[in-house]
Amino acid sequence: MEDSPPSPPPSTASNILIPSLPDDISLQCIARVPHIHHSNLSLVSKSWNSLFQTPHFFTTRFNLNSTQTLLFIIILQSIGSAFVALDHKIYVIGGSINDIPSPNVWVFDPRLKRWELGPRMRVGREFAAAGVVNGRIYVIGSCLLMGSCFGTTMANVGGNLCVLWERKGMEKKMEIWCAEISIRKSSVSGNELWGSIVWSQVILVVPNGSSVVHCLAADCDINR
């Protein structure tokens, strides 16, 4: 006769989420609480505090359709950093402290309220453009080492990268250039990504002193 599998150890009073309720039912209840209250609820007990830091908790919120889109304001000591959001994390790319461009990429996880150091770039960058296409982060441009700095920004337009940058024009004018870049995987090595310029040209001429701040892509054909 085969032995039956051992039963899980009973929950102790210190790790029960809600007394008189099974933990799976308690999880279903807590996961429905809006994110704004999580900080206060984490003070209820050690078991609640641990719960808010587990992937299982956020998976449960997703399955219950209780996830929320939140606005985060990030204050840094560096200047000229680029920012992108991918999945559930925010990436702070480059920037400079004391006029020294940094190659560091810092990653903030809003769910766990935790910072970690991500992969370093090959060179330090400040005032670069960053964007996300097909789940990958692309960083283009930076201030020049001799001190000349031209604004650069980018957007994902239909799966291609559209990069905008400033360039000195004739007399007291400044040119705004745009290039559309298609991204594809290398046929030789699947790990390499290649970019091809679809088109590149001046799209706007503005007075000196103007600056490219940001560009966004919006779908105008969706009827909601």
Short mmCIF file of C-alpha atoms in Angstrom, two decimals:
data_model
loop_
_atom_site.label_atom_id
_atom_site.label_comp_id
_atom_site.label_asym_id
_atom_site.label_seq_id
_atom_site.Cartn_x
_atom_site.Cartn_y
_atom_site.Cartn_z
CA MET A 1 0.00 0.00 0.00
CA GLU A 2 1.46 3.34 -1.05
CA ASP A 3 1.80 6.11 1.45
CA SER A 4 -0.32 9.17 0.80
CA PRO A 5 1.55 12.44 0.20
CA PRO A 6 2.21 14.43 3.35
CA SER A 7 -0.21 17.20 4.14
CA PRO A 8 1.09 20.77 4.03
CA PRO A 9 2.08 22.14 7.41
CA PRO A 10 -0.73 24.02 9.12
CA SER A 11 -0.57 27.79 9.06
CA THR A 12 0.63 29.33 12.24
CA ALA A 13 -1.02 32.31 13.85
CA SER A 14 1.85 34.52 12.69
CA ASN A 15 1.43 33.84 8.95
CA ILE A 16 -2.35 33.59 8.60
CA LEU A 17 -3.58 36.44 6.41
CA ILE A 18 -7.12 36.76 7.77
CA PRO A 19 -8.21 34.69 10.80
CA SER A 20 -11.03 32.19 10.14
CA LEU A 21 -10.50 32.42 6.34
CA PRO A 22 -8.39 30.12 4.15
CA ASP A 23 -5.37 31.94 2.74
CA ASP A 24 -6.50 31.47 -0.87
CA ILE A 25 -9.79 33.25 -0.07
CA SER A 26 -7.92 35.95 1.84
CA LEU A 27 -5.64 36.47 -1.15
CA GLN A 28 -8.65 36.92 -3.43
CA CYS A 29 -10.01 39.60 -1.09
CA ILE A 30 -6.75 41.50 -0.58
CA ALA A 31 -5.85 41.42 -4.28
CA ARG A 32 -8.96 43.47 -5.08
CA VAL A 33 -7.85 46.39 -2.88
CA PRO A 34 -6.63 49.41 -4.96
CA HIS A 35 -2.88 49.91 -5.16
CA ILE A 36 -3.01 53.23 -3.28
CA HIS A 37 -3.82 51.36 -0.05
CA HIS A 38 -1.07 48.73 -0.29
CA SER A 39 1.49 50.71 1.71
CA ASN A 40 -0.86 51.02 4.68
CA LEU A 41 -2.03 47.42 4.44
CA SER A 42 1.57 46.16 4.46
CA LEU A 43 1.76 47.42 8.06
CA VAL A 44 -1.01 45.08 9.24
CA SER A 45 1.32 42.14 9.83
CA LYS A 46 4.50 40.47 8.58
CA SER A 47 2.46 38.06 6.48
CA TRP A 48 0.65 40.93 4.74
CA ASN A 49 3.91 42.77 4.16
CA SER A 50 5.43 39.65 2.60
CA LEU A 51 2.33 39.10 0.46
CA PHE A 52 2.67 42.48 -1.28
CA GLN A 53 6.19 41.52 -2.41
CA THR A 54 5.38 38.20 -4.05
CA PRO A 55 4.82 37.68 -7.81
CA HIS A 56 1.86 35.45 -6.94
CA PHE A 57 0.02 38.45 -5.48
CA PHE A 58 0.39 40.49 -8.68
CA THR A 59 -0.53 37.49 -10.83
CA THR A 60 -3.72 37.16 -8.79
CA ARG A 61 -4.50 40.85 -9.32
CA PHE A 62 -3.99 40.39 -13.06
CA ASN A 63 -6.29 37.36 -13.17
CA LEU A 64 -8.95 39.31 -11.25
CA ASN A 65 -8.63 42.24 -13.68
CA SER A 66 -7.66 44.44 -10.74
CA THR A 67 -4.44 45.88 -12.17
CA GLN A 68 -4.12 49.66 -12.42
CA THR A 69 -2.18 52.14 -14.54
CA LEU A 70 -0.45 54.63 -12.26
CA LEU A 71 1.48 57.86 -12.80
CA PHE A 72 4.96 58.00 -11.26
CA ILE A 73 7.09 61.11 -10.78
CA ILE A 74 10.80 60.33 -10.50
CA ILE A 75 13.17 62.92 -9.03
CA LEU A 76 16.86 62.43 -9.80
CA GLN A 77 20.14 64.17 -9.09
CA SER A 78 21.31 63.51 -12.64
CA ILE A 79 20.24 65.60 -15.64
CA GLY A 80 19.51 64.54 -19.20
CA SER A 81 18.36 61.00 -18.43
CA ALA A 82 16.06 59.14 -20.83
CA PHE A 83 13.03 57.22 -19.57
CA VAL A 84 11.03 54.29 -20.89
CA ALA A 85 8.45 51.94 -19.40
CA LEU A 86 8.54 48.27 -20.38
CA ASP A 87 6.21 45.67 -18.90
CA HIS A 88 5.89 46.61 -15.22
CA LYS A 89 9.23 48.41 -14.86
CA ILE A 90 10.56 51.94 -15.46
CA TYR A 91 14.04 52.36 -16.93
CA VAL A 92 16.16 55.46 -16.26
CA ILE A 93 18.89 55.58 -18.89
CA GLY A 94 22.12 57.56 -18.66
CA GLY A 95 22.16 61.20 -17.67
CA SER A 96 25.03 63.15 -16.18
CA ILE A 97 26.25 64.20 -12.75
CA ASN A 98 28.82 67.02 -12.61
CA ASP A 99 28.80 67.11 -16.44
CA ILE A 100 30.01 63.49 -16.69
CA PRO A 101 27.69 61.32 -18.85
CA SER A 102 26.82 58.00 -17.25
CA PRO A 103 26.46 54.59 -18.95
CA ASN A 104 24.30 53.29 -16.10
CA VAL A 105 20.72 52.08 -16.49
CA TRP A 106 18.62 52.09 -13.33
CA VAL A 107 15.45 50.01 -13.16
CA PHE A 108 12.53 50.81 -10.88
CA ASP A 109 9.91 48.18 -10.07
CA PRO A 110 6.76 50.08 -8.99
CA ARG A 111 5.16 46.91 -7.65
CA LEU A 112 7.94 46.26 -5.14
CA LYS A 113 9.03 49.93 -4.89
CA ARG A 114 12.59 48.80 -5.47
CA TRP A 115 15.53 50.12 -7.53
CA GLU A 116 18.18 47.93 -9.13
CA LEU A 117 21.10 48.53 -11.47
CA GLY A 118 20.43 47.22 -14.98
CA PRO A 119 22.83 46.43 -17.85
CA ARG A 120 25.36 49.19 -18.53
CA MET A 121 25.58 50.88 -21.91
CA ARG A 122 28.83 50.79 -23.86
CA VAL A 123 29.23 54.57 -23.56
CA GLY A 124 27.94 57.28 -21.26
CA ARG A 125 24.97 59.23 -22.62
CA GLU A 126 23.03 62.33 -21.67
CA PHE A 127 20.00 63.84 -23.43
CA ALA A 128 19.70 60.68 -25.54
CA ALA A 129 16.48 59.36 -27.09
CA ALA A 130 15.00 56.08 -25.88
CA GLY A 131 12.05 54.04 -27.10
CA VAL A 132 10.55 50.56 -27.07
CA VAL A 133 9.84 48.48 -30.19
CA ASN A 134 8.74 44.83 -30.04
CA GLY A 135 9.67 44.51 -26.38
CA ARG A 136 13.21 45.88 -26.80
CA ILE A 137 14.67 49.18 -25.59
CA TYR A 138 16.59 51.32 -28.09
CA VAL A 139 18.80 54.27 -27.14
CA ILE A 140 20.01 56.70 -29.81
CA GLY A 141 21.99 59.94 -29.71
CA SER A 142 23.63 61.96 -26.98
CA CYS A 143 25.33 65.26 -26.35
CA LEU A 144 28.63 65.70 -28.16
CA LEU A 145 31.82 65.62 -26.13
CA MET A 146 32.91 69.07 -27.28
CA GLY A 147 29.91 70.60 -25.55
CA SER A 148 27.41 70.97 -28.41
CA CYS A 149 24.09 69.49 -27.41
CA PHE A 150 21.19 68.84 -29.77
CA GLY A 151 17.81 67.56 -28.64
CA THR A 152 16.92 64.03 -29.72
CA THR A 153 13.76 62.02 -29.20
CA MET A 154 12.08 58.99 -30.71
CA ALA A 155 8.76 57.17 -30.96
CA ASN A 156 7.49 53.75 -32.00
CA VAL A 157 5.46 54.26 -35.18
CA GLY A 158 3.91 51.08 -36.52
CA GLY A 159 6.80 48.94 -35.31
CA ASN A 160 9.50 51.25 -36.72
CA LEU A 161 11.63 53.77 -34.87
CA CYS A 162 11.08 57.41 -35.79
CA VAL A 163 13.98 59.52 -34.52
CA LEU A 164 13.85 63.33 -34.40
CA TRP A 165 16.85 65.55 -33.78
CA GLU A 166 17.95 69.16 -34.05
CA ARG A 167 20.52 70.48 -36.50
CA LYS A 168 21.87 73.98 -37.10
CA GLY A 169 20.39 75.52 -40.23
CA MET A 170 21.00 78.61 -42.31
CA GLU A 171 21.25 82.03 -40.63
CA LYS A 172 19.20 82.10 -37.41
CA LYS A 173 17.28 78.95 -38.16
CA MET A 174 17.34 75.42 -36.80
CA GLU A 175 16.36 72.31 -38.74
CA ILE A 176 14.32 69.46 -37.28
CA TRP A 177 15.32 66.20 -38.95
CA CYS A 178 13.42 62.91 -38.85
CA ALA A 179 14.51 59.41 -39.82
CA GLU A 180 12.36 56.28 -39.89
CA ILE A 181 14.30 53.10 -39.10
CA SER A 182 13.02 49.57 -39.63
CA ILE A 183 14.33 46.93 -37.23
CA ARG A 184 14.90 43.30 -38.17
CA LYS A 185 16.82 40.31 -36.86
CA SER A 186 20.02 39.32 -38.60
CA SER A 187 19.65 36.38 -40.99
CA VAL A 188 23.12 35.21 -39.92
CA SER A 189 22.77 35.50 -36.16
CA GLY A 190 19.36 35.58 -34.55
CA ASN A 191 20.80 37.48 -31.58
CA GLU A 192 21.76 40.55 -33.62
CA LEU A 193 19.37 43.32 -34.61
CA TRP A 194 19.89 45.36 -37.75
CA GLY A 195 18.37 48.70 -38.63
CA SER A 196 17.67 50.12 -42.08
CA ILE A 197 16.84 53.77 -42.73
CA VAL A 198 13.53 53.92 -44.60
CA TRP A 199 13.74 57.68 -45.13
CA SER A 200 15.46 60.70 -43.60
CA GLN A 201 14.86 64.39 -44.26
CA VAL A 202 14.19 67.83 -42.80
CA ILE A 203 10.57 68.03 -41.68
CA LEU A 204 10.55 71.47 -40.05
CA VAL A 205 12.59 74.68 -39.88
CA VAL A 206 12.22 76.74 -36.70
CA PRO A 207 13.90 79.81 -35.17
CA ASN A 208 17.04 79.32 -33.09
CA GLY A 209 16.24 78.84 -29.43
CA SER A 210 13.51 76.31 -30.15
CA SER A 211 13.98 72.78 -28.90
CA VAL A 212 12.65 69.30 -29.58
CA VAL A 213 11.18 68.19 -26.26
CA HIS A 214 9.38 64.96 -27.08
CA CYS A 215 7.48 63.16 -29.82
CA LEU A 216 4.60 60.72 -29.48
CA ALA A 217 2.75 58.38 -31.82
CA ALA A 218 -1.05 58.16 -31.60
CA ASP A 219 -3.45 55.94 -33.55
CA CYS A 220 -6.09 58.24 -35.05
CA ASP A 221 -8.12 55.48 -36.75
CA ILE A 222 -9.45 53.71 -33.64
CA ASN A 223 -13.11 54.47 -32.99
CA ARG A 224 -13.94 54.09 -29.30
#
